[in-house]
Tab-separated table of C-alpha atoms in Angstrom:
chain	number	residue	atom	x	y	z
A	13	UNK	CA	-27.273	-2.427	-21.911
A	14	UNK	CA	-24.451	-0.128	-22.440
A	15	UNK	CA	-21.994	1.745	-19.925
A	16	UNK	CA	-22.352	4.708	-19.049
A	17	UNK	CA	-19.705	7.152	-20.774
A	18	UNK	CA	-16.715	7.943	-18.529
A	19	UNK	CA	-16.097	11.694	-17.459
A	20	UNK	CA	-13.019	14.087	-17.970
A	21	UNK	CA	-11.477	14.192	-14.681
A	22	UNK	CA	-7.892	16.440	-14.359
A	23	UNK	CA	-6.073	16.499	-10.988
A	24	UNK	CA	-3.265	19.126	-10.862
A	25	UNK	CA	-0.415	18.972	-8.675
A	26	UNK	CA	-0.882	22.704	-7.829
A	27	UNK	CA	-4.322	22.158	-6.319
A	28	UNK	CA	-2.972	18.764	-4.390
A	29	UNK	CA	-4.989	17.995	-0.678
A	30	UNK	CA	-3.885	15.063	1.031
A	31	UNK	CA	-5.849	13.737	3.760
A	32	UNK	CA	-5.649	10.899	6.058
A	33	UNK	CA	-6.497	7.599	5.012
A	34	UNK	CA	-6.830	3.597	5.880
A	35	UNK	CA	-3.042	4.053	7.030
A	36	UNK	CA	-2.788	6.624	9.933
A	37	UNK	CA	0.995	6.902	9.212
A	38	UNK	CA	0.119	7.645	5.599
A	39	UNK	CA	-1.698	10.585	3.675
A	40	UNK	CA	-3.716	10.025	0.166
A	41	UNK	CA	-4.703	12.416	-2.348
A	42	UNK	CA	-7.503	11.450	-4.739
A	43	UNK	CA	-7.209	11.589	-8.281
A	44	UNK	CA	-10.638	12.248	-9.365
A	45	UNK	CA	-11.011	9.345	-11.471
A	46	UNK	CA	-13.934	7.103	-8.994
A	47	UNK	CA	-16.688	9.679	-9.967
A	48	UNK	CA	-15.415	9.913	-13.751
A	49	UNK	CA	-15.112	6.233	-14.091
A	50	UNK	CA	-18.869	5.645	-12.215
A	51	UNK	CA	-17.027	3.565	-9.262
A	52	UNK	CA	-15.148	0.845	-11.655
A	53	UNK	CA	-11.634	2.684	-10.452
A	54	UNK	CA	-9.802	4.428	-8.011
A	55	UNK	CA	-6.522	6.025	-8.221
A	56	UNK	CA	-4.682	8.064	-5.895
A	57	UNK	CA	-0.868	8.588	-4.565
A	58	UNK	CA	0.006	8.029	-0.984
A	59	UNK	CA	3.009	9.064	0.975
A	60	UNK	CA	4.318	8.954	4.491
A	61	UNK	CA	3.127	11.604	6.980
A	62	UNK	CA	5.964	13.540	7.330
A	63	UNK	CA	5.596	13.869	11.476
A	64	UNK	CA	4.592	9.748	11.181
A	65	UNK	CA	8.250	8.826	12.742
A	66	UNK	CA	10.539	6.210	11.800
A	67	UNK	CA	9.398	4.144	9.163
A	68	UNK	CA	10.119	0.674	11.195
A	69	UNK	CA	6.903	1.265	12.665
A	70	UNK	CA	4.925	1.665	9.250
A	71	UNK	CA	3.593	-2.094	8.688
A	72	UNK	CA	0.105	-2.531	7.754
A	73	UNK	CA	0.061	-6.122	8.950
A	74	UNK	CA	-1.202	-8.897	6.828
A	75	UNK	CA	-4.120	-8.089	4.644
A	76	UNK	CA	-6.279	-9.004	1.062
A	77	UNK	CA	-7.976	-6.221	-1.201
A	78	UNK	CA	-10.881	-7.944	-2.733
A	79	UNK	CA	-10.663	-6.027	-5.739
A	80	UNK	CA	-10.745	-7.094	-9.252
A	81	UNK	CA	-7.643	-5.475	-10.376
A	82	UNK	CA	-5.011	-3.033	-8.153
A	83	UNK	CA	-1.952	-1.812	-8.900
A	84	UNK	CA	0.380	0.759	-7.828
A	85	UNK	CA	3.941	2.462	-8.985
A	86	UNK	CA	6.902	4.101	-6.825
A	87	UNK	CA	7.183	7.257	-7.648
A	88	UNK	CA	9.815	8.283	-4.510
A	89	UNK	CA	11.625	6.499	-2.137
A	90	UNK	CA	11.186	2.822	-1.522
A	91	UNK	CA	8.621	-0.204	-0.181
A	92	UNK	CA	9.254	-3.912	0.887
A	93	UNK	CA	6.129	-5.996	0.368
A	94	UNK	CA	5.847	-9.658	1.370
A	95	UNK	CA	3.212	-11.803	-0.569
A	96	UNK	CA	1.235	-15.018	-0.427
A	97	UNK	CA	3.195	-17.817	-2.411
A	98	UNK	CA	5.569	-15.112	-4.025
A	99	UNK	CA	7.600	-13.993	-0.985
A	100	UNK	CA	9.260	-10.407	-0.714
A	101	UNK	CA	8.732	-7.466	-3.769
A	102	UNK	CA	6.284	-9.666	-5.901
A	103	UNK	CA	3.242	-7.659	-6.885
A	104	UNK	CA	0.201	-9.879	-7.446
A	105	UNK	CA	-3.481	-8.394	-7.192
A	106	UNK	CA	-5.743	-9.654	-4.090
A	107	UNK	CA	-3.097	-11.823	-2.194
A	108	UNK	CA	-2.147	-11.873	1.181
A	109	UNK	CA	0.147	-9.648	1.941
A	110	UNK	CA	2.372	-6.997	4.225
A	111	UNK	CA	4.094	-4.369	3.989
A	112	UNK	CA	8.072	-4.916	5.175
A	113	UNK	CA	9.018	-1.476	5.582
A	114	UNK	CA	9.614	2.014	3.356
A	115	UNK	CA	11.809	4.950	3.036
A	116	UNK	CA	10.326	7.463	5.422
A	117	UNK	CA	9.788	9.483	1.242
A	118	UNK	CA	7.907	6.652	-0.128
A	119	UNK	CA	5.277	7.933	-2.507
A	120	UNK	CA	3.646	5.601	-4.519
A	121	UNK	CA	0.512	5.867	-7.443
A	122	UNK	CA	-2.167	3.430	-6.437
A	123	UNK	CA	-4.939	2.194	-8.885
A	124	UNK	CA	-7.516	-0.099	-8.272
A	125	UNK	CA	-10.905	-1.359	-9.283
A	126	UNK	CA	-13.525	-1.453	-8.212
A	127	UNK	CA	-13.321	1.932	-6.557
A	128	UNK	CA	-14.665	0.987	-3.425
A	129	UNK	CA	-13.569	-2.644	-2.193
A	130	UNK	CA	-13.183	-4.763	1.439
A	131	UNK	CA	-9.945	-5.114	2.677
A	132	UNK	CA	-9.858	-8.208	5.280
A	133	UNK	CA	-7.439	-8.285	7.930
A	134	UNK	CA	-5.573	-11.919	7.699
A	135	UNK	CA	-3.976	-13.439	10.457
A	136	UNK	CA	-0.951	-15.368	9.269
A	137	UNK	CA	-0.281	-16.669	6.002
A	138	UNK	CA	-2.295	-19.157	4.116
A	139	UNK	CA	0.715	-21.764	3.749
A	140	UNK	CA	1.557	-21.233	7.387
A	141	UNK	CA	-1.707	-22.143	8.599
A	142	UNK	CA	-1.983	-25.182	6.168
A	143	UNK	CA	1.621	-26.296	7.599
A	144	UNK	CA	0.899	-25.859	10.938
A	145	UNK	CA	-2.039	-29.040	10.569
């Protein structure tokens, strides 16, 4: 069985909507690439709502994508990630994790696959728990 061929998919700056997202404090705009790619990927860039308020209160709490692959690239400003086993600005796909904090003009380029994933809600870290016994 083969794949199905991927689509041309364009996404100009000029015609750029961003719309609310998982992150209340944060805006995404879609790429285009999910319907050209038949669900295998997402991509979009995210920034900070610019009436949000100070970026101390932008933490997503701990959390897990369960996604086969994810990535995503700063394009402005600045983000402090802690991770599972890798501790503060290590980028690893589908670990625990938390945002720190951000520059209140963090934009970043997010891609990830599949396009549409879970995201589970973790409630402390998996070595904390395991010490903690």
């Amino acid at each position: 069985m083969s794949e199905p061929k991927q689509l041309f998919s364009a996404s100009l700056a000029k015609d750029a909507v961003y719309k609310t997202g998982l992150r209340s404090f944060m805006e995404y705009r879609d790429l285009g690439i999910e319907h050209a790619t038949h669900g295998k990927f997402r991509a979009h860039t995210i920034r900070i709502k610019k009436d949000s308020g100070s970026h101390e209160l932008h933490t997503t709490g701990l959390h897990q994508h369960l996604c086969d692959f994810q990535m995503f690239y700063v394009l402005n400003g600045w983000i402090k990630f802690t991770y599972e086993n890798h501790g503060e600005h290590t980028f690893t796909k589908g670990i625990v994790h938390n945002e720190l904090d951000c520059s209140d003009d963090l934009e970043v380029l997010e891609i990830y696959s599949p396009a549409v994933h879970e995201t589970r809600v973790v409630r402390q870290m998996p070595e904390t728990a395991a010490a903690a016994r």
